[in-house]
């Protein structure tokens, strides 16, 4: 578990203001971005409007 700190919350607000994404997904994206981590998700399409995030779908063929 990774706690939502002030930096993640502020980043999630910024993401919501600049893309069409739901709040829970914005928090997930902000957490990954603040950790400089790749977001691994099967639900790739929900994050395509977020600029500057690396996304990997583990169910796509390599």
mmCIF file of C-alpha atoms in Angstrom:
data_model
loop_
_atom_site.group_PDB
_atom_site.id
_atom_site.type_symbol
_atom_site.label_atom_id
_atom_site.label_comp_id
_atom_site.label_asym_id
_atom_site.label_seq_id
_atom_site.Cartn_x
_atom_site.Cartn_y
_atom_site.Cartn_z
ATOM 1 C CA UNK A 1 0.000 0.000 0.000
ATOM 2 C CA UNK A 2 1.146 3.472 -0.833
ATOM 3 C CA UNK A 3 -0.446 6.307 1.125
ATOM 4 C CA UNK A 4 -1.921 9.307 -0.655
ATOM 5 C CA UNK A 5 0.146 12.223 0.533
ATOM 6 C CA UNK A 6 -0.207 15.915 -0.278
ATOM 7 C CA UNK A 7 2.045 15.671 -3.343
ATOM 8 C CA UNK A 8 -0.040 12.856 -4.836
ATOM 9 C CA UNK A 9 -3.286 14.674 -4.039
ATOM 10 C CA UNK A 10 -2.065 17.870 -5.708
ATOM 11 C CA UNK A 11 -0.844 15.948 -8.728
ATOM 12 C CA UNK A 12 -4.196 14.141 -8.983
ATOM 13 C CA UNK A 13 -5.979 17.509 -8.946
ATOM 14 C CA UNK A 14 -3.721 18.721 -11.764
ATOM 15 C CA UNK A 15 -4.408 15.558 -13.781
ATOM 16 C CA UNK A 16 -8.176 15.946 -13.316
ATOM 17 C CA UNK A 17 -8.018 19.551 -14.474
ATOM 18 C CA UNK A 18 -6.120 18.639 -17.644
ATOM 19 C CA UNK A 19 -7.669 15.358 -18.752
ATOM 20 C CA UNK A 20 -10.977 13.544 -18.846
ATOM 21 C CA UNK A 21 -10.275 10.999 -16.119
ATOM 22 C CA UNK A 22 -12.152 9.883 -13.007
ATOM 23 C CA UNK A 23 -10.779 10.793 -9.580
ATOM 24 C CA UNK A 24 -9.737 7.252 -8.516
ATOM 25 C CA UNK A 25 -7.818 6.832 -11.788
ATOM 26 C CA UNK A 26 -6.238 10.276 -11.347
ATOM 27 C CA UNK A 27 -4.983 9.239 -7.909
ATOM 28 C CA UNK A 28 -3.555 6.009 -9.348
ATOM 29 C CA UNK A 29 -1.853 7.899 -12.174
ATOM 30 C CA UNK A 30 -0.511 10.583 -9.831
ATOM 31 C CA UNK A 31 0.903 7.935 -7.499
ATOM 32 C CA UNK A 32 2.704 6.171 -10.351
ATOM 33 C CA UNK A 33 4.047 9.443 -11.715
ATOM 34 C CA UNK A 34 5.258 10.665 -8.305
ATOM 35 C CA UNK A 35 7.129 7.381 -7.859
ATOM 36 C CA UNK A 36 8.510 7.505 -11.435
ATOM 37 C CA UNK A 37 6.913 4.093 -11.852
ATOM 38 C CA UNK A 38 5.279 2.409 -14.808
ATOM 39 C CA UNK A 39 1.536 2.050 -14.356
ATOM 40 C CA UNK A 40 0.680 -1.600 -14.993
ATOM 41 C CA UNK A 41 -2.984 -1.999 -15.818
ATOM 42 C CA UNK A 42 -5.294 -3.953 -18.052
ATOM 43 C CA UNK A 43 -7.483 -0.856 -18.222
ATOM 44 C CA UNK A 44 -5.098 1.050 -20.499
ATOM 45 C CA UNK A 45 -7.758 3.185 -22.206
ATOM 46 C CA UNK A 46 -8.714 5.042 -19.013
ATOM 47 C CA UNK A 47 -5.213 6.513 -18.743
ATOM 48 C CA UNK A 48 -4.481 7.471 -22.355
ATOM 49 C CA UNK A 49 -5.462 11.114 -21.783
ATOM 50 C CA UNK A 50 -2.837 11.526 -19.036
ATOM 51 C CA UNK A 51 0.307 13.169 -20.386
ATOM 52 C CA UNK A 52 3.717 11.996 -19.209
ATOM 53 C CA UNK A 53 2.812 8.614 -17.777
ATOM 54 C CA UNK A 54 4.279 5.283 -18.829
ATOM 55 C CA UNK A 55 1.618 2.593 -19.072
ATOM 56 C CA UNK A 56 2.011 -1.127 -19.577
ATOM 57 C CA UNK A 57 -0.775 -3.605 -20.233
ATOM 58 C CA UNK A 58 0.461 -7.024 -19.077
ATOM 59 C CA UNK A 59 -2.240 -8.742 -21.137
ATOM 60 C CA UNK A 60 -1.002 -7.402 -24.474
ATOM 61 C CA UNK A 61 1.387 -9.573 -26.388
ATOM 62 C CA UNK A 62 4.990 -8.428 -26.264
#
